[in-house]
PDB file of N, CA and C in Angstrom:
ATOM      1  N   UNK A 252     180.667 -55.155  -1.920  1.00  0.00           N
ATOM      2  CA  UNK A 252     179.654 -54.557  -1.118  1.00  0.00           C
ATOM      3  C   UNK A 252     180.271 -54.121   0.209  1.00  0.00           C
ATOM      4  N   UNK A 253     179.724 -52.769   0.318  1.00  0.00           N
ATOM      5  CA  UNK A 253     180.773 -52.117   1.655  1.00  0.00           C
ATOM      6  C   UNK A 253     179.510 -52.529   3.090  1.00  0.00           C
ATOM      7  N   UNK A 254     180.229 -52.822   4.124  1.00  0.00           N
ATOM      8  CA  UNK A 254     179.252 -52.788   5.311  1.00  0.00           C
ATOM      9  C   UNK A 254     179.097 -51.100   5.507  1.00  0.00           C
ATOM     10  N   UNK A 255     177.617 -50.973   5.868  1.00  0.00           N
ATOM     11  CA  UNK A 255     177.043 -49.380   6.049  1.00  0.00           C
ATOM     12  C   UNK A 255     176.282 -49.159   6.914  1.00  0.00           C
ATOM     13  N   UNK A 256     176.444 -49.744   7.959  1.00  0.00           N
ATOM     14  CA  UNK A 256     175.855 -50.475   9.669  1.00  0.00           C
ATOM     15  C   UNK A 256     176.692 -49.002  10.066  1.00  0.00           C
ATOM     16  N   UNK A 257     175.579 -47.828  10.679  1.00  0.00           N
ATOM     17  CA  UNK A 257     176.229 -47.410  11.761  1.00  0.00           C
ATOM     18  C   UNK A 257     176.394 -48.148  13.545  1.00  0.00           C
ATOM     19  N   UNK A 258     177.336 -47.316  14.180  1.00  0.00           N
ATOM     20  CA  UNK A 258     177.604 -48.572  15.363  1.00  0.00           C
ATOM     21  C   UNK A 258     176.377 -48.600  16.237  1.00  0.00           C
ATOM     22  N   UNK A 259     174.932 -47.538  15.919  1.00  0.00           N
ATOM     23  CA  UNK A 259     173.825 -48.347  16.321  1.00  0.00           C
ATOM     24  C   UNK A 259     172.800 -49.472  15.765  1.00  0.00           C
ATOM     25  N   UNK A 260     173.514 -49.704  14.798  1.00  0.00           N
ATOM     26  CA  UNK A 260     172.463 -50.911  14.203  1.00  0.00           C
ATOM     27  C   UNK A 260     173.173 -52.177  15.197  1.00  0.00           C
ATOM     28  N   UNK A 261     172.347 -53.012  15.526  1.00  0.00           N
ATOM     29  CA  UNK A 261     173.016 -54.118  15.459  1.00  0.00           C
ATOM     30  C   UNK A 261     172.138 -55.427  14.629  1.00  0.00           C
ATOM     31  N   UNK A 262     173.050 -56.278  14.776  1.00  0.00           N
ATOM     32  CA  UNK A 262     172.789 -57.260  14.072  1.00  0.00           C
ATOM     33  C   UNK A 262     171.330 -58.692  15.221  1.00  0.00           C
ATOM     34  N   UNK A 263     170.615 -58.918  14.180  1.00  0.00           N
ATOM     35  CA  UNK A 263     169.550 -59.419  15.479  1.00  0.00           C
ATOM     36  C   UNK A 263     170.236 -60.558  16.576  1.00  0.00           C
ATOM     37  N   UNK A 264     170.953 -60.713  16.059  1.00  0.00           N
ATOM     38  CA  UNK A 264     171.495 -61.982  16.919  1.00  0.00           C
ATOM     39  C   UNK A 264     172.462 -61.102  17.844  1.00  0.00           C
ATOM     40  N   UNK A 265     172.657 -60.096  17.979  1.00  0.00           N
ATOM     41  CA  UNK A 265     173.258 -59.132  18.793  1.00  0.00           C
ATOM     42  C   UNK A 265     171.989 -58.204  19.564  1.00  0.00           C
ATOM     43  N   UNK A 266     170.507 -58.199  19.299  1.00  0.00           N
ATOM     44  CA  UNK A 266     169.788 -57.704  19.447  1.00  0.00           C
ATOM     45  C   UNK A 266     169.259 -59.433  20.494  1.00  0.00           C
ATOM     46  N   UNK A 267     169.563 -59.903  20.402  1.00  0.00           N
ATOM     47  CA  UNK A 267     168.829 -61.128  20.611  1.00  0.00           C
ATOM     48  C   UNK A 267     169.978 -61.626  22.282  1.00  0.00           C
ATOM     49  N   UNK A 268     171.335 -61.441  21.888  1.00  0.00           N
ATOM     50  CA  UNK A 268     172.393 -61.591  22.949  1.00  0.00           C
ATOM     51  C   UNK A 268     171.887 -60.539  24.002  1.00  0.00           C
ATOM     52  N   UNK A 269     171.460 -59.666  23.666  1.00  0.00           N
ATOM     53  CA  UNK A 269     171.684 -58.013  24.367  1.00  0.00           C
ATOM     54  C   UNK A 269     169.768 -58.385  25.181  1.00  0.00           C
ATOM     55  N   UNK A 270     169.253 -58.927  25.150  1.00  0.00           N
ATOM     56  CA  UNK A 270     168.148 -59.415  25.523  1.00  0.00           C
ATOM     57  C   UNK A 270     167.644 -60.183  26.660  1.00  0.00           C
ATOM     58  N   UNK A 271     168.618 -61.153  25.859  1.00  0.00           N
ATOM     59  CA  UNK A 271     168.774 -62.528  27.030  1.00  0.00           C
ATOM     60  C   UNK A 271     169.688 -61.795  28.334  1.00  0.00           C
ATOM     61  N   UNK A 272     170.462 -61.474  27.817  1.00  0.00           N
ATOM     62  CA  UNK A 272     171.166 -60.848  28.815  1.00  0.00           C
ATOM     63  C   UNK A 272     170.761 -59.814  30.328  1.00  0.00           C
ATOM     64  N   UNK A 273     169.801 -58.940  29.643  1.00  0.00           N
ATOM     65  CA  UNK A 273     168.968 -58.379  30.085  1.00  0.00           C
ATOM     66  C   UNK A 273     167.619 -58.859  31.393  1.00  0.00           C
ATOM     67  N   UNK A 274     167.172 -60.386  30.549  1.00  0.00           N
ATOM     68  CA  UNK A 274     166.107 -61.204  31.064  1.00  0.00           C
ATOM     69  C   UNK A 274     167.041 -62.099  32.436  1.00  0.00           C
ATOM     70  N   UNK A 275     168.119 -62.337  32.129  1.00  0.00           N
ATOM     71  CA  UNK A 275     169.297 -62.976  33.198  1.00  0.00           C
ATOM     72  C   UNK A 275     169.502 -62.048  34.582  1.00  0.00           C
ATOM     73  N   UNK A 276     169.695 -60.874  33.550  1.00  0.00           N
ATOM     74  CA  UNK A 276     169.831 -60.177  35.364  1.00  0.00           C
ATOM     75  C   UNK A 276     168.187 -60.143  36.069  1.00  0.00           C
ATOM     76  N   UNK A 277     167.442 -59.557  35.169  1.00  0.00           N
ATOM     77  CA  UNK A 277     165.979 -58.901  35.676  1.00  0.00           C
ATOM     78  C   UNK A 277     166.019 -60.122  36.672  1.00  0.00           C
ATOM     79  N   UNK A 278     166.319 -61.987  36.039  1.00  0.00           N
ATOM     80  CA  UNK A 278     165.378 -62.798  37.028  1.00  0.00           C
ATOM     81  C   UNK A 278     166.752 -63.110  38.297  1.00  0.00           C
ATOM     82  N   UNK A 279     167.788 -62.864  38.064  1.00  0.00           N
ATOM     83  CA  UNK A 279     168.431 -62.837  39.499  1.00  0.00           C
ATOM     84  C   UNK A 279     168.739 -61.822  40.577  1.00  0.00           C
ATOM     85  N   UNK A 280     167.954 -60.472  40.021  1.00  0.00           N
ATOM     86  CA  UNK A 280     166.969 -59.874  40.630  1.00  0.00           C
ATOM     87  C   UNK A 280     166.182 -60.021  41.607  1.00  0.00           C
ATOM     88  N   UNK A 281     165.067 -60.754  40.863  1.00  0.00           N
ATOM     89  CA  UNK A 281     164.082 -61.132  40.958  1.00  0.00           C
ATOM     90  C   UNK A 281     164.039 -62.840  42.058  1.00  0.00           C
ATOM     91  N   UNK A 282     165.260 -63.069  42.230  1.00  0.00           N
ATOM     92  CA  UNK A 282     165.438 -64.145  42.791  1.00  0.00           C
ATOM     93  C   UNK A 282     166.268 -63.180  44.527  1.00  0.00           C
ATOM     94  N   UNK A 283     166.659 -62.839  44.117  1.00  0.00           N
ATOM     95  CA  UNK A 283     167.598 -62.465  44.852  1.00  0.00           C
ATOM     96  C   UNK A 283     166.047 -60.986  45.957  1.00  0.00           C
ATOM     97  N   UNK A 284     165.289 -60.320  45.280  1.00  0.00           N
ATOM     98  CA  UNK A 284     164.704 -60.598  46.179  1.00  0.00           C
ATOM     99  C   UNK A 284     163.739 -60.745  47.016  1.00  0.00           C
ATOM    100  N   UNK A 285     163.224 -61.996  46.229  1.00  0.00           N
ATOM    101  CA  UNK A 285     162.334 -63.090  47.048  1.00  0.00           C
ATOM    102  C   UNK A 285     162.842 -64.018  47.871  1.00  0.00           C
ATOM    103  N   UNK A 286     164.248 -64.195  47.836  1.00  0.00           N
ATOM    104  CA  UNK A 286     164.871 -64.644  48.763  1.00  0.00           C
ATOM    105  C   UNK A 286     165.090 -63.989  50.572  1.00  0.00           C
ATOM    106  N   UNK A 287     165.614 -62.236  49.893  1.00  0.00           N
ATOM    107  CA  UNK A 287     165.224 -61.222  50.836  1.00  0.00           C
ATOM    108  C   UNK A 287     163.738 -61.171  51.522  1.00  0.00           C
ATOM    109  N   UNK A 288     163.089 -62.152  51.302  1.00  0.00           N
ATOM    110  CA  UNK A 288     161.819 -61.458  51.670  1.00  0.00           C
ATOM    111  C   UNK A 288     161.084 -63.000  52.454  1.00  0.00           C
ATOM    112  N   UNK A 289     161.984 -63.652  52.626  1.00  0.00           N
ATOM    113  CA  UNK A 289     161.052 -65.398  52.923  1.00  0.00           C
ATOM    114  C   UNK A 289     161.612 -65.024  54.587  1.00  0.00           C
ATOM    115  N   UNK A 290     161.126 -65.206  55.780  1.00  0.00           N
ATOM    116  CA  UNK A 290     161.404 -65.255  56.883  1.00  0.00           C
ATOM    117  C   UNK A 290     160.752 -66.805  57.323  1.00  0.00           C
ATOM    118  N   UNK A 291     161.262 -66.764  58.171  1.00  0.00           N
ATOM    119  CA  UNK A 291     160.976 -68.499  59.480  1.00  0.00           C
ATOM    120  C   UNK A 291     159.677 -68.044  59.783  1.00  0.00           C
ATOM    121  N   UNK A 292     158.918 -69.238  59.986  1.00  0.00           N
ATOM    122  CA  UNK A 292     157.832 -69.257  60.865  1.00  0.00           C
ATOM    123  C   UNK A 292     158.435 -70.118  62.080  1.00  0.00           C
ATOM    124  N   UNK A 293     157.812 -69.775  62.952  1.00  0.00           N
ATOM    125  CA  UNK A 293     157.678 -69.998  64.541  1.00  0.00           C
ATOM    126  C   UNK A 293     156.425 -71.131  64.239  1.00  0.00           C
ATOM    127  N   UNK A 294     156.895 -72.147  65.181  1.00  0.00           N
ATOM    128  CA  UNK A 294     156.031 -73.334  65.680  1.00  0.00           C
ATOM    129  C   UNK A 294     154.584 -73.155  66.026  1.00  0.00           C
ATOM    130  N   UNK A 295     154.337 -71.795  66.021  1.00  0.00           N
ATOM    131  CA  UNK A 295     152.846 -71.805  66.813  1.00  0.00           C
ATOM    132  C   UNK A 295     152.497 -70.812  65.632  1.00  0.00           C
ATOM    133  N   UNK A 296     153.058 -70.269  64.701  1.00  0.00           N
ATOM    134  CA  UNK A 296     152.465 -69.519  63.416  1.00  0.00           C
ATOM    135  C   UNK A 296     152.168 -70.961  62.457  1.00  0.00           C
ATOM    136  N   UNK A 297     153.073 -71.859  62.599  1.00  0.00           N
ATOM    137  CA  UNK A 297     152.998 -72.786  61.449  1.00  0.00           C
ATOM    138  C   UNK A 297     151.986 -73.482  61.957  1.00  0.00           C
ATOM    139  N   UNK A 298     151.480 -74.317  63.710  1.00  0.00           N
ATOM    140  CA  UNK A 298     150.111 -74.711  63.938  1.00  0.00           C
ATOM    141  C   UNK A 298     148.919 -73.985  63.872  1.00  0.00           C
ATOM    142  N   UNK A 299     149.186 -72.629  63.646  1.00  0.00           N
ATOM    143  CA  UNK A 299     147.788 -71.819  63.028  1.00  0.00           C
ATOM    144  C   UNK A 299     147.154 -71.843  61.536  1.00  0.00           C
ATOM    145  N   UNK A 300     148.050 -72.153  61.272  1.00  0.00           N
ATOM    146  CA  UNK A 300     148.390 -71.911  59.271  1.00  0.00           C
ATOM    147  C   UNK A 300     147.963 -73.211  58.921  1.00  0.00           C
ATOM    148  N   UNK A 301     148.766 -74.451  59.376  1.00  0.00           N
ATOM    149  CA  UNK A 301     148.340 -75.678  58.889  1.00  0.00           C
ATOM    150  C   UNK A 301     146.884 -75.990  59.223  1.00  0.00           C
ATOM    151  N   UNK A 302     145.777 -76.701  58.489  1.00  0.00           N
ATOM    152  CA  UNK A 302     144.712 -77.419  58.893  1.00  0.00           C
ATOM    153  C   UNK A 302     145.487 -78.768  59.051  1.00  0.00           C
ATOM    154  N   UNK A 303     144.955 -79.093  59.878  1.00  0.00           N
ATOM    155  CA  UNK A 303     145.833 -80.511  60.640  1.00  0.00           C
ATOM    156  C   UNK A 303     145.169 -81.538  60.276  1.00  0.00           C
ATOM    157  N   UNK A 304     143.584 -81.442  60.193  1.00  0.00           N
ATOM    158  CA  UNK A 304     143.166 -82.862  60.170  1.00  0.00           C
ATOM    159  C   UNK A 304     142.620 -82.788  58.188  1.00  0.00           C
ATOM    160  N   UNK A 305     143.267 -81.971  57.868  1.00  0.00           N
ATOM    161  CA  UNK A 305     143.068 -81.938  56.402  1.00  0.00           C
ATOM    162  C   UNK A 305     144.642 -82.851  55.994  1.00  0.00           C
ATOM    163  N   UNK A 306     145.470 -82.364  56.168  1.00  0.00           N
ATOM    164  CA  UNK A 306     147.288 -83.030  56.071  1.00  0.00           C
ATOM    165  C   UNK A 306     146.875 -84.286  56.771  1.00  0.00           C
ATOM    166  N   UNK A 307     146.460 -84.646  57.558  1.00  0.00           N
ATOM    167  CA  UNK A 307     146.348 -86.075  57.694  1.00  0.00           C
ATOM    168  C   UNK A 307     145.342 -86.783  56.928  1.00  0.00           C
ATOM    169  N   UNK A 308     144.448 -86.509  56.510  1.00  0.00           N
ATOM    170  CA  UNK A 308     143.749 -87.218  54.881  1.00  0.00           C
ATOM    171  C   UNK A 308     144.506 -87.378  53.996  1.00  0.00           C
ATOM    172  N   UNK A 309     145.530 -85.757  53.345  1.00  0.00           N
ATOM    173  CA  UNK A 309     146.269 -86.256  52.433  1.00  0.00           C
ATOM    174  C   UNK A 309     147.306 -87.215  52.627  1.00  0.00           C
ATOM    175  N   UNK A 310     147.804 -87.303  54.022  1.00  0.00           N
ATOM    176  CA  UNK A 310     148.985 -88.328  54.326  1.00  0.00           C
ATOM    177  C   UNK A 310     148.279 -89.393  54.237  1.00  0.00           C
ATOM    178  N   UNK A 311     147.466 -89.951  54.693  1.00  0.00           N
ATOM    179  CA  UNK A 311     146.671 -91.259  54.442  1.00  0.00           C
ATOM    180  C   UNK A 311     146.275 -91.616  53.165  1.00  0.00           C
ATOM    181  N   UNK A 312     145.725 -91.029  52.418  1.00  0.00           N
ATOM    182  CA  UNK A 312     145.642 -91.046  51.055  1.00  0.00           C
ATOM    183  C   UNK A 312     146.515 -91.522  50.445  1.00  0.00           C
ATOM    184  N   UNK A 313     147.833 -90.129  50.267  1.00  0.00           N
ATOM    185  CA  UNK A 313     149.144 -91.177  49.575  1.00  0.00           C
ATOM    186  C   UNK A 313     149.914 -92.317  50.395  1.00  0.00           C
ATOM    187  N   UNK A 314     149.400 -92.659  51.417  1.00  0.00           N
ATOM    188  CA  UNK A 314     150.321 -93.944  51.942  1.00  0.00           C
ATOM    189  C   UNK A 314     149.118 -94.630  51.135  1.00  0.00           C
ATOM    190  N   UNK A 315     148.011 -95.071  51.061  1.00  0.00           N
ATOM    191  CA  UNK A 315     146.890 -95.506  50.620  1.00  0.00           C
ATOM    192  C   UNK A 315     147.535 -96.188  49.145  1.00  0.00           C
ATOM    193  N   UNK A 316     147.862 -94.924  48.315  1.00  0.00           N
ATOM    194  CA  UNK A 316     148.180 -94.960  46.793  1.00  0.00           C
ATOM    195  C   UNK A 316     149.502 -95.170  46.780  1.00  0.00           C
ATOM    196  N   UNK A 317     150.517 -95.408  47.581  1.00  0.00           N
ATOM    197  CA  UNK A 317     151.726 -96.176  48.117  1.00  0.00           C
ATOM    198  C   UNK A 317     151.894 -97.467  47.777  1.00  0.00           C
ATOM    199  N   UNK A 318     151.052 -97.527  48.955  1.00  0.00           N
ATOM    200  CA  UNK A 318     150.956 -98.791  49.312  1.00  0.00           C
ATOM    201  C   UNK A 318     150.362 -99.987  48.007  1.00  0.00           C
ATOM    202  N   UNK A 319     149.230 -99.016  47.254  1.00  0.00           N
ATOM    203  CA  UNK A 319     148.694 -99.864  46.385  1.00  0.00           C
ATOM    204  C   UNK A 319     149.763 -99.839  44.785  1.00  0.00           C
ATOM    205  N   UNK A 320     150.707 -99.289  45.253  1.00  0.00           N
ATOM    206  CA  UNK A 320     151.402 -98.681  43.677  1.00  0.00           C
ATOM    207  C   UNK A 320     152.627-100.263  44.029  1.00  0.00           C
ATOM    208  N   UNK A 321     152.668-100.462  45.131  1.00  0.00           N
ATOM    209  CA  UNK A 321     153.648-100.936  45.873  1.00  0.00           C
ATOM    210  C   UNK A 321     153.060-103.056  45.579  1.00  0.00           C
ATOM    211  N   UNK A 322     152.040-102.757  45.419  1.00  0.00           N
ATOM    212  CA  UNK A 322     150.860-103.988  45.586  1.00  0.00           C
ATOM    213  C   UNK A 322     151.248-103.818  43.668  1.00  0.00           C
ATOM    214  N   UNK A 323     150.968-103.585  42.848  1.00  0.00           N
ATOM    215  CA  UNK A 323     150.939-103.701  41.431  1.00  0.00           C
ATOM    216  C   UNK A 323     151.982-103.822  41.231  1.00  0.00           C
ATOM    217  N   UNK A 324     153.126-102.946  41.420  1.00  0.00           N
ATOM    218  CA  UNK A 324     154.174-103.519  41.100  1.00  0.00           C
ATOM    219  C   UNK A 324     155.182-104.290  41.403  1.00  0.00           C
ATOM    220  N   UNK A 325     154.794-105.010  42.641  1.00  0.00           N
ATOM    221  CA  UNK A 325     155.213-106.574  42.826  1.00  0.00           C
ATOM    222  C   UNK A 325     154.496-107.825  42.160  1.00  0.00           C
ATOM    223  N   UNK A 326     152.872-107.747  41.674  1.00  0.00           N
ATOM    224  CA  UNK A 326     152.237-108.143  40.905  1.00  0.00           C
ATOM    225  C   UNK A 326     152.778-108.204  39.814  1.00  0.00           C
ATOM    226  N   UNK A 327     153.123-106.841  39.179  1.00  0.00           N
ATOM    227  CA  UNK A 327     154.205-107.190  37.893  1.00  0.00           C
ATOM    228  C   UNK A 327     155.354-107.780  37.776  1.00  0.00           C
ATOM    229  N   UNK A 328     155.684-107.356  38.912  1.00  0.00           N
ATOM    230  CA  UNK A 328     157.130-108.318  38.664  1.00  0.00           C
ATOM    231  C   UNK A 328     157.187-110.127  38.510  1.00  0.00           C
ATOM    232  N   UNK A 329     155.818-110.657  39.338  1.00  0.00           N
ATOM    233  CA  UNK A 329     155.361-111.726  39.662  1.00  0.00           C
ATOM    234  C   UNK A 329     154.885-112.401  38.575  1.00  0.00           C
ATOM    235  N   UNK A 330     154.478-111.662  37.594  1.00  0.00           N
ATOM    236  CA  UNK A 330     153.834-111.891  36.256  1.00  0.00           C
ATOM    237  C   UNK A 330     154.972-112.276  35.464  1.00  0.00           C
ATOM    238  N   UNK A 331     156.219-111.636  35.529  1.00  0.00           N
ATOM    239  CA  UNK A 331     157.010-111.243  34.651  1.00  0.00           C
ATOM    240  C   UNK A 331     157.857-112.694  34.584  1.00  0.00           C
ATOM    241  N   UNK A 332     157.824-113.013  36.201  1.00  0.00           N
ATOM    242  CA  UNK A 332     158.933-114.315  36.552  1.00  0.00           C
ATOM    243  C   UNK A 332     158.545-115.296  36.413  1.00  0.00           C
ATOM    244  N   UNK A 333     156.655-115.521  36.028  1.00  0.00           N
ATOM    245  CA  UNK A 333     155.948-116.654  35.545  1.00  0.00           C
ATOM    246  C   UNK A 333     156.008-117.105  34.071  1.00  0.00           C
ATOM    247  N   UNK A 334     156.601-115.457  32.918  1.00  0.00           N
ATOM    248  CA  UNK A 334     156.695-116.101  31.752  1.00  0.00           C
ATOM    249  C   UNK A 334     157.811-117.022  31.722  1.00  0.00           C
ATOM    250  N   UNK A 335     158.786-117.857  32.428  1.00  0.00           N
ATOM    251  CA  UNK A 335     159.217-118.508  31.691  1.00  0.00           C
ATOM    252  C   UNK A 335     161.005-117.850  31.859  1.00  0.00           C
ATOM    253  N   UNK A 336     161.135-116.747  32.366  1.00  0.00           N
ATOM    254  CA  UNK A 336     162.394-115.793  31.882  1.00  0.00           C
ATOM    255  C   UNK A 336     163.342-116.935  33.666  1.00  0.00           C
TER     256      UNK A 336
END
């Protein structure tokens, strides 16, 4: 059996290389620029932007769920050193 592939056929796994390849540049591209495009905020853009007394609920909160993650799993460990080990 003779190969009868002119040199535009390709083979899918050459259709499949030629793809990925393709999707690689588009996203470092695509990285490259959203990178171009991120600037600094200034101290008094970033106290306009932030709600302040909203970030301090969530900071309290997770010290809250910290603290209590922190409380169980010394409990477990406490459990662990009572079987006997």
């Amino acid at each position: 059996m003779t190969n009868n592939k002119t040199p535009d056929e390709k083979s899918s796994a050459e259709n499949v290389e030629q793809h990925l390849g393709q999707l690689e540049k588009t996203e470092v591209t695509r990285e490259q620029l959203s990178y171009s495009q991120e600037q600094p905020f200034s101290s008094d853009e970033l106290a306009r932007l932030i709600n302040e007394e909203r970030l301090n609920k969530l900071m309290a909160q997770s010290d809250e769920f910290l603290s209590n993650l922190n409380s169980e799993i010394g409990d477990f460990d406490e459990d662990n050193t009572d079987s006997g080990e």
